[in-house]
PDB file of C-alpha atoms in Angstrom:
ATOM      1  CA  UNK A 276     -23.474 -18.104  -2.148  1.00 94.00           C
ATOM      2  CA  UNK A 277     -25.001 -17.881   1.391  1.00 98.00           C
ATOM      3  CA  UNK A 278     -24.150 -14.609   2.478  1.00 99.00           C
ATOM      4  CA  UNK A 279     -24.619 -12.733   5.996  1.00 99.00           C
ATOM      5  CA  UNK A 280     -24.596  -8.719   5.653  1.00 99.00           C
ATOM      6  CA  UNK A 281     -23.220  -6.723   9.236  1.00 99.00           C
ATOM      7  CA  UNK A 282     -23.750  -3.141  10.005  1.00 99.00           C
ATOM      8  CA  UNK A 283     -21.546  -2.756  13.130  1.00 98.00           C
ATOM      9  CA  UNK A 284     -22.777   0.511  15.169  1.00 97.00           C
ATOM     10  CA  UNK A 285     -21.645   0.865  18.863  1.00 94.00           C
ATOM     11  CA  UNK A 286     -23.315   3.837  20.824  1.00 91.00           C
ATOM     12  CA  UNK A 287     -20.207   5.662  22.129  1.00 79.00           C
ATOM     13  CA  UNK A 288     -18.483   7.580  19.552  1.00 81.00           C
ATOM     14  CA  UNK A 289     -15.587  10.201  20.502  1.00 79.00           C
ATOM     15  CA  UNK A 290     -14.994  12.484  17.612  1.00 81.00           C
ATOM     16  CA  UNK A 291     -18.692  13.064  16.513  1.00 92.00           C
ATOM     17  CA  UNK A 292     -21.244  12.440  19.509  1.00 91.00           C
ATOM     18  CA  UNK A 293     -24.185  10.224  18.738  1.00 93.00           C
ATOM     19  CA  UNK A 294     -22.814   9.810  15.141  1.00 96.00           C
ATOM     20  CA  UNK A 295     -24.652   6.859  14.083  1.00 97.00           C
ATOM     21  CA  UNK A 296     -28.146   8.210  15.237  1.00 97.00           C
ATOM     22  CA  UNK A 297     -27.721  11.849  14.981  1.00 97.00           C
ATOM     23  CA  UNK A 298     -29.606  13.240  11.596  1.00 96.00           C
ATOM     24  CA  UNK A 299     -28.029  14.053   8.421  1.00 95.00           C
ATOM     25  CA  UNK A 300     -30.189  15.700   5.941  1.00 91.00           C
ATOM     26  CA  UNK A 301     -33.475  14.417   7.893  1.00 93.00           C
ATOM     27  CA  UNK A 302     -32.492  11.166   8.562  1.00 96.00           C
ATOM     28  CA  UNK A 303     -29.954   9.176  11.082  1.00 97.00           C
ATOM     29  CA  UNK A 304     -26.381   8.387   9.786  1.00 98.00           C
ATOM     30  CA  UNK A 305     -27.092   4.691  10.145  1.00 98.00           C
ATOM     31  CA  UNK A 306     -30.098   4.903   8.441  1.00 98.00           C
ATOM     32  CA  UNK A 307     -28.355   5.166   5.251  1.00 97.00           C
ATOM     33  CA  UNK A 308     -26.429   2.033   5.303  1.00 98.00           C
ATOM     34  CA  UNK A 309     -29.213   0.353   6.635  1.00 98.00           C
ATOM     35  CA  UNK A 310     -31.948   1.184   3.698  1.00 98.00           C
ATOM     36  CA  UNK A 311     -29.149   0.274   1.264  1.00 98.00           C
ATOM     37  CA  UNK A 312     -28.325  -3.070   2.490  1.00 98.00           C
ATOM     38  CA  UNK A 313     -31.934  -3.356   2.324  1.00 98.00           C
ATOM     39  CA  UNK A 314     -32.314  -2.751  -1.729  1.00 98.00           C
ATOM     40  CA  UNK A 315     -29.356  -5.073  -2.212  1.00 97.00           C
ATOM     41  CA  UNK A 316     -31.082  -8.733  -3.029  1.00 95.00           C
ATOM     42  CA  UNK A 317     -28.024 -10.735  -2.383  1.00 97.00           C
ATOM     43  CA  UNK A 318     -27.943 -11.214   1.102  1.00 96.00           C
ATOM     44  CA  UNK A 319     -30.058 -14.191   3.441  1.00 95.00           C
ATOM     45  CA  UNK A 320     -29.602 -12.214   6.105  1.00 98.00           C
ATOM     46  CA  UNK A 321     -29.117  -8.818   6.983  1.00 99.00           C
ATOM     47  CA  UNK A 322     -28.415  -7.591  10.544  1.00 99.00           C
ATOM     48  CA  UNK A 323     -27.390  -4.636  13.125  1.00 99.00           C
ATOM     49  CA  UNK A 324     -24.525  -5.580  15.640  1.00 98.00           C
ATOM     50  CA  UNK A 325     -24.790  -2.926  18.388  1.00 98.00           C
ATOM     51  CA  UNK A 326     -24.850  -2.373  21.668  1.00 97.00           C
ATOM     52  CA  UNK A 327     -27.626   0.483  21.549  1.00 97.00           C
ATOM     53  CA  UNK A 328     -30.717   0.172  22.431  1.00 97.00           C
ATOM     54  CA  UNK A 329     -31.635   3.114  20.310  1.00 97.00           C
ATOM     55  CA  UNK A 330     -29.516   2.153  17.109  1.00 98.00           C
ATOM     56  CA  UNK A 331     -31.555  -1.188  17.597  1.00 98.00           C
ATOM     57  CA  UNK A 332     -34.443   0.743  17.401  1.00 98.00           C
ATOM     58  CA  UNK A 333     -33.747   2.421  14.129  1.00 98.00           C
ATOM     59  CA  UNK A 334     -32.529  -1.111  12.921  1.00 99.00           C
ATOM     60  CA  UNK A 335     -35.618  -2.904  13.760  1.00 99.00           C
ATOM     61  CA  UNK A 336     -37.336   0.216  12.329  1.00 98.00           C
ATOM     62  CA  UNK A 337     -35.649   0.119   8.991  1.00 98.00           C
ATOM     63  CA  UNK A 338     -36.687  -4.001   8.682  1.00 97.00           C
ATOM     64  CA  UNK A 339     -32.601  -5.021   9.907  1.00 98.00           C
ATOM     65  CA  UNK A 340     -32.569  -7.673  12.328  1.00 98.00           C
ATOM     66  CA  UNK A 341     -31.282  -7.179  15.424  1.00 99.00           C
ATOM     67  CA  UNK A 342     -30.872 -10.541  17.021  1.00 98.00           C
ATOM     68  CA  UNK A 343     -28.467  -9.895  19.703  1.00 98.00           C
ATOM     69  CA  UNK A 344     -26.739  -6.815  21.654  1.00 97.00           C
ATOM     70  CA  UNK A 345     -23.444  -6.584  21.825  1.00 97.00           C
ATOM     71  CA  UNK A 346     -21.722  -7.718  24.827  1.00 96.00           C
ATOM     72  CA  UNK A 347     -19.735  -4.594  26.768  1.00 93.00           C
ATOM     73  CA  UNK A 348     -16.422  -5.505  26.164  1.00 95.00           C
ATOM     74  CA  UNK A 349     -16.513  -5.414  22.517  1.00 96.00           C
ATOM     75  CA  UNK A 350     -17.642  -2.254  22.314  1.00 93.00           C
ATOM     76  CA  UNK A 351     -15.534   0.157  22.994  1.00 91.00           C
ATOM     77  CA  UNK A 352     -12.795   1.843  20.898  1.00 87.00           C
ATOM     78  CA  UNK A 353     -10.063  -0.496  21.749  1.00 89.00           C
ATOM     79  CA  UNK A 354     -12.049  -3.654  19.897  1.00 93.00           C
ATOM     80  CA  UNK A 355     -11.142  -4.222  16.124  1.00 94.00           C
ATOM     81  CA  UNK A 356     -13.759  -4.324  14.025  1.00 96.00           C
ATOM     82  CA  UNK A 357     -12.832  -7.910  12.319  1.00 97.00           C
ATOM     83  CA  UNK A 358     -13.693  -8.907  15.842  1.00 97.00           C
ATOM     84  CA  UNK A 359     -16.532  -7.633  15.876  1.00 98.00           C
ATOM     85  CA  UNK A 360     -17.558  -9.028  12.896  1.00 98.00           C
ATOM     86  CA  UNK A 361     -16.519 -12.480  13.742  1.00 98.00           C
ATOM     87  CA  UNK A 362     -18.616 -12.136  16.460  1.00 98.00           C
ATOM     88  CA  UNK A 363     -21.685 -11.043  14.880  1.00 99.00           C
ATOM     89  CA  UNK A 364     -20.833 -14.451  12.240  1.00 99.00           C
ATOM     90  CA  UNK A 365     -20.617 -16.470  15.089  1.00 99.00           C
ATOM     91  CA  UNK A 366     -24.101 -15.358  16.806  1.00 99.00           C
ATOM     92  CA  UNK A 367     -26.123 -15.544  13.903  1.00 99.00           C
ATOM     93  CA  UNK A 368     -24.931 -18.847  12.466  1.00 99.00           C
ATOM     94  CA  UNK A 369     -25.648 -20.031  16.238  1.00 98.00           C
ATOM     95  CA  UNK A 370     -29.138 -18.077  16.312  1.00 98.00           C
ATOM     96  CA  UNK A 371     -30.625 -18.575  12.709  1.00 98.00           C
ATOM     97  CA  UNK A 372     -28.903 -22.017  12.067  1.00 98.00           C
ATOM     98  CA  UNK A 373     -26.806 -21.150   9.157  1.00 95.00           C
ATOM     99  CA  UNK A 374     -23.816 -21.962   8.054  1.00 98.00           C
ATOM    100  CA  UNK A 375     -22.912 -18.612   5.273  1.00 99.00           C
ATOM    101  CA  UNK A 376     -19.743 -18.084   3.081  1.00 98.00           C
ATOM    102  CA  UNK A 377     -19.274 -14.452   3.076  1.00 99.00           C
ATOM    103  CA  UNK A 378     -19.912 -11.798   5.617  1.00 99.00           C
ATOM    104  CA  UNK A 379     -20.605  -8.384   3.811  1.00 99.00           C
ATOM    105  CA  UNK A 380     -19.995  -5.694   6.530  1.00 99.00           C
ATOM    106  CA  UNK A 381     -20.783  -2.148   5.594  1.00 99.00           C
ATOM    107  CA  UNK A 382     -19.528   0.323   7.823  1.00 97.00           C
ATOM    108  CA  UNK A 383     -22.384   3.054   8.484  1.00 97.00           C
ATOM    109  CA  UNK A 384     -19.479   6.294   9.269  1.00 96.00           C
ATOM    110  CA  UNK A 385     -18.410   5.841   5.712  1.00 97.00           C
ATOM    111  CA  UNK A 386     -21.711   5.853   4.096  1.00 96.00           C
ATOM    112  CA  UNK A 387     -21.215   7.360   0.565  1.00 97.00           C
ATOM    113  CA  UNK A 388     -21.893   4.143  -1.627  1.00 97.00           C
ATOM    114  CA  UNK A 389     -24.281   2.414  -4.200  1.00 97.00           C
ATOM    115  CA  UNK A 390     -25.805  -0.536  -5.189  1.00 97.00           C
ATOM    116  CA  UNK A 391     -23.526  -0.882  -8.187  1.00 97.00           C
ATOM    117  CA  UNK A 392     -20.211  -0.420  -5.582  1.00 98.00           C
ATOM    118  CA  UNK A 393     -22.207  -3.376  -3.909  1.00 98.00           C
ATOM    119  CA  UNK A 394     -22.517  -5.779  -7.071  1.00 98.00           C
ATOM    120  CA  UNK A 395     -19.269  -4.788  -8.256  1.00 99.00           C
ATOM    121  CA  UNK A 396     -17.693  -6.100  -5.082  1.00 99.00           C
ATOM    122  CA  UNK A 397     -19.706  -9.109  -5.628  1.00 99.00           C
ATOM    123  CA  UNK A 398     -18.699  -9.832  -8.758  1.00 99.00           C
ATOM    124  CA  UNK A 399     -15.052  -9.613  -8.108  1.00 99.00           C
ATOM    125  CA  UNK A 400     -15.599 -11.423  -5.069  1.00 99.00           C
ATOM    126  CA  UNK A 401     -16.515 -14.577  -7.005  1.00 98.00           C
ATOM    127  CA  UNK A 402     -14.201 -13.877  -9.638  1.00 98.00           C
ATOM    128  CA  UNK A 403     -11.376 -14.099  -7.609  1.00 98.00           C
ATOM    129  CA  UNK A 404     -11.887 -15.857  -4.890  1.00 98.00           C
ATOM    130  CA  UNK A 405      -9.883 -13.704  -2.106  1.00 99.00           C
ATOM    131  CA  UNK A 406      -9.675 -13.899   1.586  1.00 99.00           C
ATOM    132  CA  UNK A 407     -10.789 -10.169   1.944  1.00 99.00           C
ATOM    133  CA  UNK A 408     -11.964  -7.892  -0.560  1.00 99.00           C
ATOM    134  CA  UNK A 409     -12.196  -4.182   0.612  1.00 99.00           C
ATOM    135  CA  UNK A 410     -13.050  -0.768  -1.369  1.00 99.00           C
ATOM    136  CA  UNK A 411     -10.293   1.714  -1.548  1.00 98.00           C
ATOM    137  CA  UNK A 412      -9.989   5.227  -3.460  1.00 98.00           C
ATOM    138  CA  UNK A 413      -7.461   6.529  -5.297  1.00 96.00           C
ATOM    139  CA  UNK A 414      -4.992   8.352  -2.489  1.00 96.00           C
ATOM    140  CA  UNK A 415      -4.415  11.618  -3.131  1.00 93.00           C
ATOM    141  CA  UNK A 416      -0.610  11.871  -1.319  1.00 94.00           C
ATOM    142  CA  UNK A 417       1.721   9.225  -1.946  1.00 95.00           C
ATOM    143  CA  UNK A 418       4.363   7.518  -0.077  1.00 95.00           C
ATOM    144  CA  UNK A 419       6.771   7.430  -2.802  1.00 94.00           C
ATOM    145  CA  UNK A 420       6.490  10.836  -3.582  1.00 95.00           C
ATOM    146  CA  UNK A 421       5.041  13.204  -1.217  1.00 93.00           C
ATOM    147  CA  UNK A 422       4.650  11.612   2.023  1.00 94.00           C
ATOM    148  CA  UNK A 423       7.721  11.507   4.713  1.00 95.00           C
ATOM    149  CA  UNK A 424       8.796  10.232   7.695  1.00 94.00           C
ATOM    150  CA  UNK A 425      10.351  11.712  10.980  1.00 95.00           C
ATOM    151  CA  UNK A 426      13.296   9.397  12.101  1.00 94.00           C
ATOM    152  CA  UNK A 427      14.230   8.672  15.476  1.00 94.00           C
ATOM    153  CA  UNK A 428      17.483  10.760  14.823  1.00 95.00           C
ATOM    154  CA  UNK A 429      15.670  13.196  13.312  1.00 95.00           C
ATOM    155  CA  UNK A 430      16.073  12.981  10.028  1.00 96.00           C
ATOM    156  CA  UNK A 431      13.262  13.071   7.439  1.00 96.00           C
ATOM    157  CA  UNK A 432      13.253  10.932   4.133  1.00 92.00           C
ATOM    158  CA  UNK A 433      10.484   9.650   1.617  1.00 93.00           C
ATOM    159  CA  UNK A 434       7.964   7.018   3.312  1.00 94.00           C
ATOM    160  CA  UNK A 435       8.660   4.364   1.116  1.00 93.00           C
ATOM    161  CA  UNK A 436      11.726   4.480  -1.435  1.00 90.00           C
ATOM    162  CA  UNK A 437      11.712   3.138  -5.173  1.00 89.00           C
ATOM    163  CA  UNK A 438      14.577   2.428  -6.868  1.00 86.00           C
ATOM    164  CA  UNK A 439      15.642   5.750  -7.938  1.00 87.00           C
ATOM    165  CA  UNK A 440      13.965   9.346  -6.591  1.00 89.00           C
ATOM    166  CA  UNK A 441      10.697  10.126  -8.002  1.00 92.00           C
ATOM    167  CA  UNK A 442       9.930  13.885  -8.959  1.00 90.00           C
ATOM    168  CA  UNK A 443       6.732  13.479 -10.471  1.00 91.00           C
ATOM    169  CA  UNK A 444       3.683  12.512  -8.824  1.00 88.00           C
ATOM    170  CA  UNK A 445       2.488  10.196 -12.231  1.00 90.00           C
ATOM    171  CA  UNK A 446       5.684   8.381 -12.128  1.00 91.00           C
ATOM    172  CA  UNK A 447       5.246   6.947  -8.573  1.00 93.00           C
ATOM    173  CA  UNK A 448       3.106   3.226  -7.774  1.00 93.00           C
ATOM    174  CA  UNK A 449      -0.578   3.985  -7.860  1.00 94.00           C
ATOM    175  CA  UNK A 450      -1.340   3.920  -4.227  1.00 96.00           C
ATOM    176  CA  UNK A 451      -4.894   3.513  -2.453  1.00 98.00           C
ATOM    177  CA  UNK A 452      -6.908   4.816   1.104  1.00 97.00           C
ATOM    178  CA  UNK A 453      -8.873   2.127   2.096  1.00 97.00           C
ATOM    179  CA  UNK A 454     -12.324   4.014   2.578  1.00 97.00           C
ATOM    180  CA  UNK A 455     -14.177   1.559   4.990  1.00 95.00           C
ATOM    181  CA  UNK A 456     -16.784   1.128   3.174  1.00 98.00           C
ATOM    182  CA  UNK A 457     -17.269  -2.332   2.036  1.00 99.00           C
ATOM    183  CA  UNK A 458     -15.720  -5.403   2.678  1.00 99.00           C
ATOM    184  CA  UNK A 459     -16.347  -8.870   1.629  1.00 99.00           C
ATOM    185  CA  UNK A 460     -15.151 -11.696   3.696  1.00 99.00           C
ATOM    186  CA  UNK A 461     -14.129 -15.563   3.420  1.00 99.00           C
ATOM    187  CA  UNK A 462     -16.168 -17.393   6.481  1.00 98.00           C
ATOM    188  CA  UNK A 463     -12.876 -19.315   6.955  1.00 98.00           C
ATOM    189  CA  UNK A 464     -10.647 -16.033   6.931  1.00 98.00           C
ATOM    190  CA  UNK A 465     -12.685 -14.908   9.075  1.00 98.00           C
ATOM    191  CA  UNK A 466     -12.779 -17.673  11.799  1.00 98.00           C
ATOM    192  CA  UNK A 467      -9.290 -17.869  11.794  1.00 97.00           C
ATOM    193  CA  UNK A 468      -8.285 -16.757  15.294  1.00 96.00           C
ATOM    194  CA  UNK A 469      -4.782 -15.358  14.350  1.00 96.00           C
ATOM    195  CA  UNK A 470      -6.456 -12.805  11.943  1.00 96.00           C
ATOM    196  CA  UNK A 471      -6.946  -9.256  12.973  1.00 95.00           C
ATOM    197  CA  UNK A 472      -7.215  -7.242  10.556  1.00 96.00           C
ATOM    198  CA  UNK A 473      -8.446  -7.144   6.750  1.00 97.00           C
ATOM    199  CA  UNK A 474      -4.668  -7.323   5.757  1.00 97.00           C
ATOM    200  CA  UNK A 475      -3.608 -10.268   7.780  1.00 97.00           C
ATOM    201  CA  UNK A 476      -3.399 -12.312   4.491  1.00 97.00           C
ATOM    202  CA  UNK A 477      -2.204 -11.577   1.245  1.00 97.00           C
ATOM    203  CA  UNK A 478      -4.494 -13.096  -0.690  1.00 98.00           C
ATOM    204  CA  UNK A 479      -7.199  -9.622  -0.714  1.00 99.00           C
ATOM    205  CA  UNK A 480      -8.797  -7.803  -3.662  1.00 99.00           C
ATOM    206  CA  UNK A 481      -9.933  -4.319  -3.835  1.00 99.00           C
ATOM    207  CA  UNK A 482     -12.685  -2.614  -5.569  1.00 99.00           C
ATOM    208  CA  UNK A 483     -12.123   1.197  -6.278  1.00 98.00           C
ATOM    209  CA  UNK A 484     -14.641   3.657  -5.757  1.00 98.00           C
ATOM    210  CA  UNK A 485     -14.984   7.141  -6.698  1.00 95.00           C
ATOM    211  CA  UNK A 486     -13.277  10.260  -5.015  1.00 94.00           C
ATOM    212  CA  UNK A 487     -16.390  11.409  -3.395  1.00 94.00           C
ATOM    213  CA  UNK A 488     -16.427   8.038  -1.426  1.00 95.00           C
ATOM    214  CA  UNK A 489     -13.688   8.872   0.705  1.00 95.00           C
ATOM    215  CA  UNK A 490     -15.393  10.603   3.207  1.00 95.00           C
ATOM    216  CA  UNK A 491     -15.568   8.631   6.538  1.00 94.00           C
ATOM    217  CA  UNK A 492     -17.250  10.445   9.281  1.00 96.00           C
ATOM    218  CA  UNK A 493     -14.662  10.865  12.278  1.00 94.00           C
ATOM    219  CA  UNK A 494     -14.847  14.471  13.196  1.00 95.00           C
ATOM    220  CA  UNK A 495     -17.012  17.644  13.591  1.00 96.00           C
ATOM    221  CA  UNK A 496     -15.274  18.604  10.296  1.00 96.00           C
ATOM    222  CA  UNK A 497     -16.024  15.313   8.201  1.00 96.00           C
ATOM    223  CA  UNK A 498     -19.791  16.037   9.529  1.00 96.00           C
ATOM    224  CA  UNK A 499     -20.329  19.445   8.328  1.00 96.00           C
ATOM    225  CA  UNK A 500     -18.524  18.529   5.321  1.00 96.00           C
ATOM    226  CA  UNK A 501     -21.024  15.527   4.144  1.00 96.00           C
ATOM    227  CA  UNK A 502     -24.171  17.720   5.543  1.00 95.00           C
ATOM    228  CA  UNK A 503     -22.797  20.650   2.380  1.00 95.00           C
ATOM    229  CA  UNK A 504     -22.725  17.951  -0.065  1.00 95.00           C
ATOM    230  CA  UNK A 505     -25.979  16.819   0.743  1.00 93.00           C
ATOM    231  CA  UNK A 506     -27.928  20.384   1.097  1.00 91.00           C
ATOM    232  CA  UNK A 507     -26.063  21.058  -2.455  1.00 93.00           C
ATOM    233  CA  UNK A 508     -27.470  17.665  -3.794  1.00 92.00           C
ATOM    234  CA  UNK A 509     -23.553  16.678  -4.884  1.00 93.00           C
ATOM    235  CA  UNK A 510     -24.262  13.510  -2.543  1.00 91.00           C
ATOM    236  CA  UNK A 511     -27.651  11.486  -3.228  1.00 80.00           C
ATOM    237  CA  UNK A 512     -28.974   8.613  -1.893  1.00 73.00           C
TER     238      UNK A 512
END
């Protein structure tokens, strides 16, 4: 299997300046996706899509490839990051002369993963043979039971409604966050022009990863939350 691993950083980031180059626990963010990618002997070709100069430089740095920059318009927050993706697919079959069947992108905000989440994925991946395969965790509220929604006319009912009211939490559907950590996709999926997002087909697998995983770094508050679990050693890399 001829697979191309992505690391998709752009250099503007709203909620957390800097985020993908600013330290955590003595190193950048990005860094940590990077050197993992790096241990993980599965891939022909690992590389940074970015259009930073400096997250280049930390790419390069780090041994990651960085064989293009990222034109302007597909980086900004607007731009869906299957696009991106297919983009970075596109330029590297063009620039290293590959053809690969699976594009492994690993998104650097949600970096709280390991090799073993890595081969798992893998492993499923060939098992079954989906268009997408994506990590979740195990959502802690639940649309059949303790999530609701405002109406236009203003009332308020259960997100999603089973066949009869549920009262306890353990009696509703398991439910998942996806965690945007990992995902796996088919080359074909992911040329297909009329697919933007991971769940434009049905045909996806998951691969469920521990609580701690969750975290995906979009705020102040998601920052200084990851930096305590790292100065207490619950997080190591």
């Amino acid at each position: 299997m001829n697979i191309l691993v992505t690391v998709c950083a752009r250099g503007g980031s709203k909620g957390v300046k800097n985020k993908n180059i600013r330290e955590l626990a003595g190193k950048p963010l990005i860094a940590y996706t990077l050197e993992l990618a790096k241990k993980w002997n599965r891939a022909r070709n690992i590389v940074c899509s970015t259009d930073s100069t400096a997250i280049a430089k930390i790419a390069l740095s780090k041994g990651i490839k960085v064989p293009f920059l990222r034109p302007a318009e597909l980086a900004t927050d607007t731009v869906g990051k299957l696009v991106v993706v297919r983009h970075a697919l596109n330029e590297c079959e063009r620039i290293f002369n590959q053809t690969y069947d699976v594009v492994v992108d690993l998104d650097a905000t949600s970096p709280v993963r390991s090799l073993q989440d890595l081969e798992t994925c893998f492993q499923i991946f060939e098992e079954k043979k989906p268009d997408v395969l994506f990590s979740v965790v195990e959502a802690r509220r639940n649309p059949y039971f303790n999530m609701v929604e405002l109406k236009s006319n203003g009332s308020v009912s259960v997100c999603k409604e089973a066949s009869k009211l549920i009262l306890r939490r353990q009696d509703a559907p398991k439910v998942y966050d996806m965690n945007a950590s990992i995902y796996f996709y088919n080359r074909n999926f992911l040329l297909d022009l009329t697919a933007i997002s991971p769940l434009s087909t049905s045909n996806v697998a998951i691969h469920v990863m521990n609580d701690i995983s969750a975290i995906d770094i979009d705020s102040e508050l998601d920052w200084h939350f990851i930096e305590y679990l790292v100065k207490q050693k619950v997080i190591s890399w």
